[in-house]
C-alpha cells in the first residue's frame, strides 16, 4: 500500500535542506555570492542558503534543478526563479 508523505514530513525535509552545511565549498560559494552582489541586484536581499523545492506534493512529474543559479534562486530562495532557466521553464 502506497501512502503519501504528510505535510509535516515535507516541512521537516525543507528544514533539513535549508539548514544543510555538509559541503563547505558550496556553502562558501553561495554565501559569498549573497554578500558580493551583482550590480543589478545590489539593493536586493539574497536568500544565500540551500534552495528547497516547491509545488504540488502529489505531482506526477518532478523537475529537479542541478544547482541554484547564483543570482536566480540563490537570490530569490525559490528554484527556477530570477534567471533564464526559470524563464524557459515557465514560458
PDB file of N, CA and C in Angstrom:
ATOM      1  N   UNK A   1       0.840  -1.187   0.000  1.00  0.00           N
ATOM      2  CA  UNK A   1       0.000   0.000   0.000  1.00  0.00           C
ATOM      3  C   UNK A   1       0.880   1.243   0.000  1.00  0.00           C
ATOM      4  N   UNK A   2       0.611   2.155  -0.897  1.00  0.00           N
ATOM      5  CA  UNK A   2       1.384   3.396  -1.020  1.00  0.00           C
ATOM      6  C   UNK A   2       0.735   4.484  -0.171  1.00  0.00           C
ATOM      7  N   UNK A   3       1.521   5.118   0.687  1.00  0.00           N
ATOM      8  CA  UNK A   3       0.991   6.229   1.484  1.00  0.00           C
ATOM      9  C   UNK A   3       1.701   7.511   1.090  1.00  0.00           C
ATOM     10  N   UNK A   4       0.968   8.595   1.109  1.00  0.00           N
ATOM     11  CA  UNK A   4       1.522   9.899   0.760  1.00  0.00           C
ATOM     12  C   UNK A   4       2.255  10.497   1.952  1.00  0.00           C
ATOM     13  N   UNK A   5       3.385  11.166   1.727  1.00  0.00           N
ATOM     14  CA  UNK A   5       4.071  11.835   2.834  1.00  0.00           C
ATOM     15  C   UNK A   5       3.190  12.944   3.400  1.00  0.00           C
ATOM     16  N   UNK A   6       3.261  13.130   4.688  1.00  0.00           N
ATOM     17  CA  UNK A   6       2.450  14.165   5.324  1.00  0.00           C
ATOM     18  C   UNK A   6       3.062  15.542   5.089  1.00  0.00           C
ATOM     19  N   UNK A   7       2.250  16.566   5.314  1.00  0.00           N
ATOM     20  CA  UNK A   7       2.735  17.945   5.224  1.00  0.00           C
ATOM     21  C   UNK A   7       3.912  18.127   6.169  1.00  0.00           C
ATOM     22  N   UNK A   8       3.828  17.545   7.353  1.00  0.00           N
ATOM     23  CA  UNK A   8       4.907  17.672   8.331  1.00  0.00           C
ATOM     24  C   UNK A   8       6.201  17.059   7.803  1.00  0.00           C
ATOM     25  N   UNK A   9       6.107  15.924   7.128  1.00  0.00           N
ATOM     26  CA  UNK A   9       7.303  15.287   6.560  1.00  0.00           C
ATOM     27  C   UNK A   9       7.961  16.211   5.541  1.00  0.00           C
ATOM     28  N   UNK A  10       7.156  16.882   4.719  1.00  0.00           N
ATOM     29  CA  UNK A  10       7.701  17.827   3.746  1.00  0.00           C
ATOM     30  C   UNK A  10       8.348  19.014   4.448  1.00  0.00           C
ATOM     31  N   UNK A  11       7.738  19.486   5.522  1.00  0.00           N
ATOM     32  CA  UNK A  11       8.300  20.613   6.273  1.00  0.00           C
ATOM     33  C   UNK A  11       9.636  20.234   6.907  1.00  0.00           C
ATOM     34  N   UNK A  12       9.729  19.010   7.426  1.00  0.00           N
ATOM     35  CA  UNK A  12      10.987  18.529   8.004  1.00  0.00           C
ATOM     36  C   UNK A  12      12.057  18.457   6.917  1.00  0.00           C
ATOM     37  N   UNK A  13      11.696  17.919   5.749  1.00  0.00           N
ATOM     38  CA  UNK A  13      12.644  17.834   4.637  1.00  0.00           C
ATOM     39  C   UNK A  13      13.101  19.226   4.210  1.00  0.00           C
ATOM     40  N   UNK A  14      12.167  20.171   4.093  1.00  0.00           N
ATOM     41  CA  UNK A  14      12.529  21.539   3.717  1.00  0.00           C
ATOM     42  C   UNK A  14      13.496  22.142   4.732  1.00  0.00           C
ATOM     43  N   UNK A  15      13.248  21.922   6.002  1.00  0.00           N
ATOM     44  CA  UNK A  15      14.154  22.425   7.041  1.00  0.00           C
ATOM     45  C   UNK A  15      15.530  21.770   6.924  1.00  0.00           C
ATOM     46  N   UNK A  16      15.555  20.462   6.689  1.00  0.00           N
ATOM     47  CA  UNK A  16      16.835  19.762   6.524  1.00  0.00           C
ATOM     48  C   UNK A  16      17.622  20.339   5.347  1.00  0.00           C
ATOM     49  N   UNK A  17      16.926  20.649   4.266  1.00  0.00           N
ATOM     50  CA  UNK A  17      17.585  21.202   3.081  1.00  0.00           C
ATOM     51  C   UNK A  17      18.128  22.596   3.364  1.00  0.00           C
ATOM     52  N   UNK A  18      17.299  23.476   3.900  1.00  0.00           N
ATOM     53  CA  UNK A  18      17.701  24.880   4.060  1.00  0.00           C
ATOM     54  C   UNK A  18      18.739  25.101   5.145  1.00  0.00           C
ATOM     55  N   UNK A  19      18.947  24.122   6.019  1.00  0.00           N
ATOM     56  CA  UNK A  19      19.960  24.270   7.071  1.00  0.00           C
ATOM     57  C   UNK A  19      21.202  23.422   6.813  1.00  0.00           C
ATOM     58  N   UNK A  20      21.264  22.762   5.667  1.00  0.00           N
ATOM     59  CA  UNK A  20      22.389  21.873   5.360  1.00  0.00           C
ATOM     60  C   UNK A  20      23.686  22.664   5.143  1.00  0.00           C
ATOM     61  N   UNK A  21      24.754  22.183   5.765  1.00  0.00           N
ATOM     62  CA  UNK A  21      26.091  22.773   5.602  1.00  0.00           C
ATOM     63  C   UNK A  21      27.137  21.692   5.336  1.00  0.00           C
ATOM     64  N   UNK A  22      26.741  20.588   4.704  1.00  0.00           N
ATOM     65  CA  UNK A  22      27.633  19.435   4.533  1.00  0.00           C
ATOM     66  C   UNK A  22      28.738  19.641   3.502  1.00  0.00           C
ATOM     67  N   UNK A  23      28.566  20.590   2.592  1.00  0.00           N
ATOM     68  CA  UNK A  23      29.560  20.820   1.535  1.00  0.00           C
ATOM     69  C   UNK A  23      30.208  22.187   1.754  1.00  0.00           C
ATOM     70  N   UNK A  24      31.335  22.254   2.461  1.00  0.00           N
ATOM     71  CA  UNK A  24      31.947  23.539   2.802  1.00  0.00           C
ATOM     72  C   UNK A  24      32.215  24.442   1.598  1.00  0.00           C
ATOM     73  N   UNK A  25      32.657  23.873   0.482  1.00  0.00           N
ATOM     74  CA  UNK A  25      32.935  24.685  -0.709  1.00  0.00           C
ATOM     75  C   UNK A  25      31.670  25.328  -1.261  1.00  0.00           C
ATOM     76  N   UNK A  26      30.578  24.564  -1.298  1.00  0.00           N
ATOM     77  CA  UNK A  26      29.306  25.093  -1.785  1.00  0.00           C
ATOM     78  C   UNK A  26      28.752  26.148  -0.826  1.00  0.00           C
ATOM     79  N   UNK A  27      28.871  25.904   0.469  1.00  0.00           N
ATOM     80  CA  UNK A  27      28.418  26.877   1.471  1.00  0.00           C
ATOM     81  C   UNK A  27      29.171  28.194   1.290  1.00  0.00           C
ATOM     82  N   UNK A  28      30.486  28.114   1.150  1.00  0.00           N
ATOM     83  CA  UNK A  28      31.306  29.322   0.981  1.00  0.00           C
ATOM     84  C   UNK A  28      30.902  30.073  -0.287  1.00  0.00           C
ATOM     85  N   UNK A  29      30.670  29.341  -1.384  1.00  0.00           N
ATOM     86  CA  UNK A  29      30.300  29.977  -2.651  1.00  0.00           C
ATOM     87  C   UNK A  29      28.967  30.697  -2.545  1.00  0.00           C
ATOM     88  N   UNK A  30      27.921  30.000  -2.056  1.00  0.00           N
ATOM     89  CA  UNK A  30      26.595  30.620  -2.016  1.00  0.00           C
ATOM     90  C   UNK A  30      26.545  31.796  -1.061  1.00  0.00           C
ATOM     91  N   UNK A  31      27.296  31.724   0.040  1.00  0.00           N
ATOM     92  CA  UNK A  31      27.325  32.846   0.983  1.00  0.00           C
ATOM     93  C   UNK A  31      28.096  34.034   0.409  1.00  0.00           C
ATOM     94  N   UNK A  32      29.167  33.755  -0.341  1.00  0.00           N
ATOM     95  CA  UNK A  32      29.916  34.845  -0.974  1.00  0.00           C
ATOM     96  C   UNK A  32      29.074  35.537  -2.042  1.00  0.00           C
ATOM     97  N   UNK A  33      28.369  34.756  -2.858  1.00  0.00           N
ATOM     98  CA  UNK A  33      27.507  35.341  -3.886  1.00  0.00           C
ATOM     99  C   UNK A  33      26.432  36.216  -3.241  1.00  0.00           C
ATOM    100  N   UNK A  34      25.920  35.797  -2.096  1.00  0.00           N
ATOM    101  CA  UNK A  34      24.895  36.583  -1.395  1.00  0.00           C
ATOM    102  C   UNK A  34      25.472  37.872  -0.806  1.00  0.00           C
ATOM    103  N   UNK A  35      26.765  37.851  -0.474  1.00  0.00           N
ATOM    104  CA  UNK A  35      27.426  39.052   0.080  1.00  0.00           C
ATOM    105  C   UNK A  35      27.889  40.005  -1.012  1.00  0.00           C
ATOM    106  N   UNK A  36      28.551  39.451  -2.019  1.00  0.00           N
ATOM    107  CA  UNK A  36      29.123  40.248  -3.115  1.00  0.00           C
ATOM    108  C   UNK A  36      28.128  40.190  -4.275  1.00  0.00           C
ATOM    109  N   UNK A  37      27.190  41.084  -4.280  1.00  0.00           N
ATOM    110  CA  UNK A  37      26.058  41.019  -5.206  1.00  0.00           C
ATOM    111  C   UNK A  37      26.386  41.604  -6.575  1.00  0.00           C
ATOM    112  N   UNK A  38      25.716  41.093  -7.569  1.00  0.00           N
ATOM    113  CA  UNK A  38      25.781  41.668  -8.908  1.00  0.00           C
ATOM    114  C   UNK A  38      25.153  43.060  -8.847  1.00  0.00           C
ATOM    115  N   UNK A  39      25.715  43.983  -9.590  1.00  0.00           N
ATOM    116  CA  UNK A  39      25.247  45.374  -9.548  1.00  0.00           C
ATOM    117  C   UNK A  39      23.732  45.486  -9.756  1.00  0.00           C
ATOM    118  N   UNK A  40      23.177  44.697 -10.652  1.00  0.00           N
ATOM    119  CA  UNK A  40      21.739  44.769 -10.942  1.00  0.00           C
ATOM    120  C   UNK A  40      20.883  44.433  -9.724  1.00  0.00           C
ATOM    121  N   UNK A  41      21.450  43.686  -8.781  1.00  0.00           N
ATOM    122  CA  UNK A  41      20.692  43.259  -7.602  1.00  0.00           C
ATOM    123  C   UNK A  41      21.290  43.803  -6.312  1.00  0.00           C
ATOM    124  N   UNK A  42      22.066  44.860  -6.418  1.00  0.00           N
ATOM    125  CA  UNK A  42      22.783  45.430  -5.271  1.00  0.00           C
ATOM    126  C   UNK A  42      21.870  45.731  -4.087  1.00  0.00           C
ATOM    127  N   UNK A  43      20.652  46.160  -4.351  1.00  0.00           N
ATOM    128  CA  UNK A  43      19.739  46.535  -3.271  1.00  0.00           C
ATOM    129  C   UNK A  43      18.779  45.416  -2.871  1.00  0.00           C
ATOM    130  N   UNK A  44      18.987  44.224  -3.402  1.00  0.00           N
ATOM    131  CA  UNK A  44      18.118  43.084  -3.080  1.00  0.00           C
ATOM    132  C   UNK A  44      18.707  42.278  -1.930  1.00  0.00           C
ATOM    133  N   UNK A  45      17.830  41.762  -1.104  1.00  0.00           N
ATOM    134  CA  UNK A  45      18.263  40.807  -0.078  1.00  0.00           C
ATOM    135  C   UNK A  45      18.409  39.446  -0.761  1.00  0.00           C
ATOM    136  N   UNK A  46      19.502  38.759  -0.507  1.00  0.00           N
ATOM    137  CA  UNK A  46      19.734  37.437  -1.087  1.00  0.00           C
ATOM    138  C   UNK A  46      19.360  36.365  -0.084  1.00  0.00           C
ATOM    139  N   UNK A  47      18.803  35.265  -0.578  1.00  0.00           N
ATOM    140  CA  UNK A  47      18.475  34.095   0.238  1.00  0.00           C
ATOM    141  C   UNK A  47      19.771  33.490   0.769  1.00  0.00           C
ATOM    142  N   UNK A  48      20.696  33.131  -0.101  1.00  0.00           N
ATOM    143  CA  UNK A  48      22.026  32.662   0.267  1.00  0.00           C
ATOM    144  C   UNK A  48      22.080  31.362   1.047  1.00  0.00           C
ATOM    145  N   UNK A  49      21.050  30.524   0.939  1.00  0.00           N
ATOM    146  CA  UNK A  49      21.003  29.226   1.626  1.00  0.00           C
ATOM    147  C   UNK A  49      20.608  28.161   0.608  1.00  0.00           C
ATOM    148  N   UNK A  50      20.695  26.885   0.973  1.00  0.00           N
ATOM    149  CA  UNK A  50      20.194  25.853   0.063  1.00  0.00           C
ATOM    150  C   UNK A  50      18.727  26.122  -0.287  1.00  0.00           C
ATOM    151  N   UNK A  51      18.350  25.754  -1.498  1.00  0.00           N
ATOM    152  CA  UNK A  51      17.017  26.082  -2.006  1.00  0.00           C
ATOM    153  C   UNK A  51      16.133  24.833  -2.029  1.00  0.00           C
ATOM    154  N   UNK A  52      15.040  24.850  -1.265  1.00  0.00           N
ATOM    155  CA  UNK A  52      14.122  23.704  -1.274  1.00  0.00           C
ATOM    156  C   UNK A  52      13.222  23.742  -2.507  1.00  0.00           C
ATOM    157  N   UNK A  53      12.535  22.665  -2.743  1.00  0.00           N
ATOM    158  CA  UNK A  53      11.601  22.605  -3.858  1.00  0.00           C
ATOM    159  C   UNK A  53      10.301  23.315  -3.541  1.00  0.00           C
ATOM    160  N   UNK A  54       9.413  23.331  -4.520  1.00  0.00           N
ATOM    161  CA  UNK A  54       8.083  23.913  -4.322  1.00  0.00           C
ATOM    162  C   UNK A  54       7.118  23.241  -5.283  1.00  0.00           C
ATOM    163  N   UNK A  55       5.856  23.369  -5.006  1.00  0.00           N
ATOM    164  CA  UNK A  55       4.841  22.838  -5.910  1.00  0.00           C
ATOM    165  C   UNK A  55       3.940  21.834  -5.236  1.00  0.00           C
ATOM    166  N   UNK A  56       3.201  21.120  -6.057  1.00  0.00           N
ATOM    167  CA  UNK A  56       2.225  20.143  -5.594  1.00  0.00           C
ATOM    168  C   UNK A  56       2.941  18.904  -5.061  1.00  0.00           C
ATOM    169  N   UNK A  57       2.701  18.568  -3.809  1.00  0.00           N
ATOM    170  CA  UNK A  57       3.342  17.399  -3.199  1.00  0.00           C
ATOM    171  C   UNK A  57       2.933  16.098  -3.889  1.00  0.00           C
ATOM    172  N   UNK A  58       1.802  16.094  -4.559  1.00  0.00           N
ATOM    173  CA  UNK A  58       1.295  14.885  -5.205  1.00  0.00           C
ATOM    174  C   UNK A  58       1.456  14.916  -6.724  1.00  0.00           C
ATOM    175  N   UNK A  59       2.306  15.782  -7.225  1.00  0.00           N
ATOM    176  CA  UNK A  59       2.503  15.896  -8.673  1.00  0.00           C
ATOM    177  C   UNK A  59       3.017  14.582  -9.258  1.00  0.00           C
ATOM    178  N   UNK A  60       2.668  14.331 -10.499  1.00  0.00           N
ATOM    179  CA  UNK A  60       3.126  13.121 -11.180  1.00  0.00           C
ATOM    180  C   UNK A  60       4.477  13.316 -11.842  1.00  0.00           C
ATOM    181  N   UNK A  61       4.924  14.558 -11.930  1.00  0.00           N
ATOM    182  CA  UNK A  61       6.188  14.876 -12.585  1.00  0.00           C
ATOM    183  C   UNK A  61       7.056  15.695 -11.637  1.00  0.00           C
ATOM    184  N   UNK A  62       8.310  15.324 -11.530  1.00  0.00           N
ATOM    185  CA  UNK A  62       9.274  16.045 -10.699  1.00  0.00           C
ATOM    186  C   UNK A  62      10.327  16.651 -11.618  1.00  0.00           C
ATOM    187  N   UNK A  63      10.554  17.933 -11.492  1.00  0.00           N
ATOM    188  CA  UNK A  63      11.621  18.596 -12.240  1.00  0.00           C
ATOM    189  C   UNK A  63      12.691  18.960 -11.232  1.00  0.00           C
ATOM    190  N   UNK A  64      13.874  18.443 -11.436  1.00  0.00           N
ATOM    191  CA  UNK A  64      14.964  18.608 -10.491  1.00  0.00           C
ATOM    192  C   UNK A  64      15.995  19.568 -11.061  1.00  0.00           C
ATOM    193  N   UNK A  65      16.344  20.579 -10.285  1.00  0.00           N
ATOM    194  CA  UNK A  65      17.379  21.518 -10.700  1.00  0.00           C
ATOM    195  C   UNK A  65      18.737  21.033 -10.225  1.00  0.00           C
ATOM    196  N   UNK A  66      19.743  21.161 -11.053  1.00  0.00           N
ATOM    197  CA  UNK A  66      21.085  20.698 -10.711  1.00  0.00           C
ATOM    198  C   UNK A  66      21.718  21.549  -9.623  1.00  0.00           C
ATOM    199  N   UNK A  67      21.659  22.844  -9.770  1.00  0.00           N
ATOM    200  CA  UNK A  67      22.261  23.746  -8.779  1.00  0.00           C
ATOM    201  C   UNK A  67      21.548  25.082  -8.866  1.00  0.00           C
ATOM    202  N   UNK A  68      21.429  25.771  -7.743  1.00  0.00           N
ATOM    203  CA  UNK A  68      20.769  27.076  -7.790  1.00  0.00           C
ATOM    204  C   UNK A  68      21.591  28.082  -8.585  1.00  0.00           C
ATOM    205  N   UNK A  69      20.914  28.895  -9.386  1.00  0.00           N
ATOM    206  CA  UNK A  69      21.588  29.963 -10.114  1.00  0.00           C
ATOM    207  C   UNK A  69      22.108  31.004  -9.140  1.00  0.00           C
ATOM    208  N   UNK A  70      23.314  31.497  -9.374  1.00  0.00           N
ATOM    209  CA  UNK A  70      23.948  32.447  -8.453  1.00  0.00           C
ATOM    210  C   UNK A  70      23.057  33.637  -8.149  1.00  0.00           C
ATOM    211  N   UNK A  71      22.481  34.211  -9.186  1.00  0.00           N
ATOM    212  CA  UNK A  71      21.665  35.407  -8.982  1.00  0.00           C
ATOM    213  C   UNK A  71      20.200  35.124  -9.299  1.00  0.00           C
ATOM    214  N   UNK A  72      19.865  33.841  -9.402  1.00  0.00           N
ATOM    215  CA  UNK A  72      18.479  33.403  -9.573  1.00  0.00           C
ATOM    216  C   UNK A  72      17.961  32.914  -8.236  1.00  0.00           C
ATOM    217  N   UNK A  73      17.909  31.592  -8.070  1.00  0.00           N
ATOM    218  CA  UNK A  73      17.341  31.060  -6.826  1.00  0.00           C
ATOM    219  C   UNK A  73      18.226  31.290  -5.608  1.00  0.00           C
ATOM    220  N   UNK A  74      19.526  31.483  -5.779  1.00  0.00           N
ATOM    221  CA  UNK A  74      20.365  31.843  -4.628  1.00  0.00           C
ATOM    222  C   UNK A  74      19.969  33.225  -4.100  1.00  0.00           C
ATOM    223  N   UNK A  75      19.406  34.035  -4.994  1.00  0.00           N
ATOM    224  CA  UNK A  75      18.922  35.359  -4.592  1.00  0.00           C
ATOM    225  C   UNK A  75      17.484  35.288  -4.092  1.00  0.00           C
ATOM    226  N   UNK A  76      16.614  34.555  -4.821  1.00  0.00           N
ATOM    227  CA  UNK A  76      15.182  34.569  -4.514  1.00  0.00           C
ATOM    228  C   UNK A  76      14.760  33.536  -3.479  1.00  0.00           C
ATOM    229  N   UNK A  77      15.529  32.450  -3.350  1.00  0.00           N
ATOM    230  CA  UNK A  77      15.156  31.379  -2.434  1.00  0.00           C
ATOM    231  C   UNK A  77      14.141  30.412  -3.009  1.00  0.00           C
ATOM    232  N   UNK A  78      13.859  30.526  -4.300  1.00  0.00           N
ATOM    233  CA  UNK A  78      12.905  29.631  -4.945  1.00  0.00           C
ATOM    234  C   UNK A  78      13.509  29.120  -6.244  1.00  0.00           C
ATOM    235  N   UNK A  79      13.529  27.814  -6.393  1.00  0.00           N
ATOM    236  CA  UNK A  79      14.106  27.169  -7.557  1.00  0.00           C
ATOM    237  C   UNK A  79      13.458  27.681  -8.843  1.00  0.00           C
ATOM    238  N   UNK A  80      14.260  27.857  -9.879  1.00  0.00           N
ATOM    239  CA  UNK A  80      13.800  28.263 -11.211  1.00  0.00           C
ATOM    240  C   UNK A  80      13.126  29.640 -11.221  1.00  0.00           C
ATOM    241  N   UNK A  81      13.564  30.548 -10.388  1.00  0.00           N
ATOM    242  CA  UNK A  81      13.038  31.914 -10.436  1.00  0.00           C
ATOM    243  C   UNK A  81      14.192  32.897 -10.456  1.00  0.00           C
ATOM    244  N   UNK A  82      14.010  33.959 -11.205  1.00  0.00           N
ATOM    245  CA  UNK A  82      15.008  35.017 -11.239  1.00  0.00           C
ATOM    246  C   UNK A  82      16.146  34.802 -12.206  1.00  0.00           C
ATOM    247  N   UNK A  83      16.080  33.760 -13.038  1.00  0.00           N
ATOM    248  CA  UNK A  83      17.141  33.536 -14.020  1.00  0.00           C
ATOM    249  C   UNK A  83      16.561  32.916 -15.289  1.00  0.00           C
ATOM    250  N   UNK A  84      17.412  32.684 -16.269  1.00  0.00           N
ATOM    251  CA  UNK A  84      16.926  32.214 -17.573  1.00  0.00           C
ATOM    252  C   UNK A  84      16.339  30.807 -17.520  1.00  0.00           C
ATOM    253  N   UNK A  85      16.792  29.952 -16.599  1.00  0.00           N
ATOM    254  CA  UNK A  85      16.207  28.606 -16.518  1.00  0.00           C
ATOM    255  C   UNK A  85      14.734  28.694 -16.147  1.00  0.00           C
ATOM    256  N   UNK A  86      14.401  29.593 -15.235  1.00  0.00           N
ATOM    257  CA  UNK A  86      13.002  29.790 -14.860  1.00  0.00           C
ATOM    258  C   UNK A  86      12.193  30.389 -15.991  1.00  0.00           C
ATOM    259  N   UNK A  87      12.797  31.342 -16.694  1.00  0.00           N
ATOM    260  CA  UNK A  87      12.106  31.950 -17.836  1.00  0.00           C
ATOM    261  C   UNK A  87      11.732  30.877 -18.856  1.00  0.00           C
ATOM    262  N   UNK A  88      12.656  29.959 -19.120  1.00  0.00           N
ATOM    263  CA  UNK A  88      12.412  28.881 -20.076  1.00  0.00           C
ATOM    264  C   UNK A  88      11.347  27.922 -19.557  1.00  0.00           C
ATOM    265  N   UNK A  89      11.460  27.522 -18.311  1.00  0.00           N
ATOM    266  CA  UNK A  89      10.535  26.549 -17.733  1.00  0.00           C
ATOM    267  C   UNK A  89       9.102  27.064 -17.713  1.00  0.00           C
ATOM    268  N   UNK A  90       8.925  28.313 -17.340  1.00  0.00           N
ATOM    269  CA  UNK A  90       7.578  28.847 -17.176  1.00  0.00           C
ATOM    270  C   UNK A  90       6.981  29.448 -18.449  1.00  0.00           C
ATOM    271  N   UNK A  91       7.764  29.477 -19.551  1.00  0.00           N
ATOM    272  CA  UNK A  91       7.213  30.055 -20.790  1.00  0.00           C
ATOM    273  C   UNK A  91       6.422  29.033 -21.585  1.00  0.00           C
TER     274      UNK A  91
END
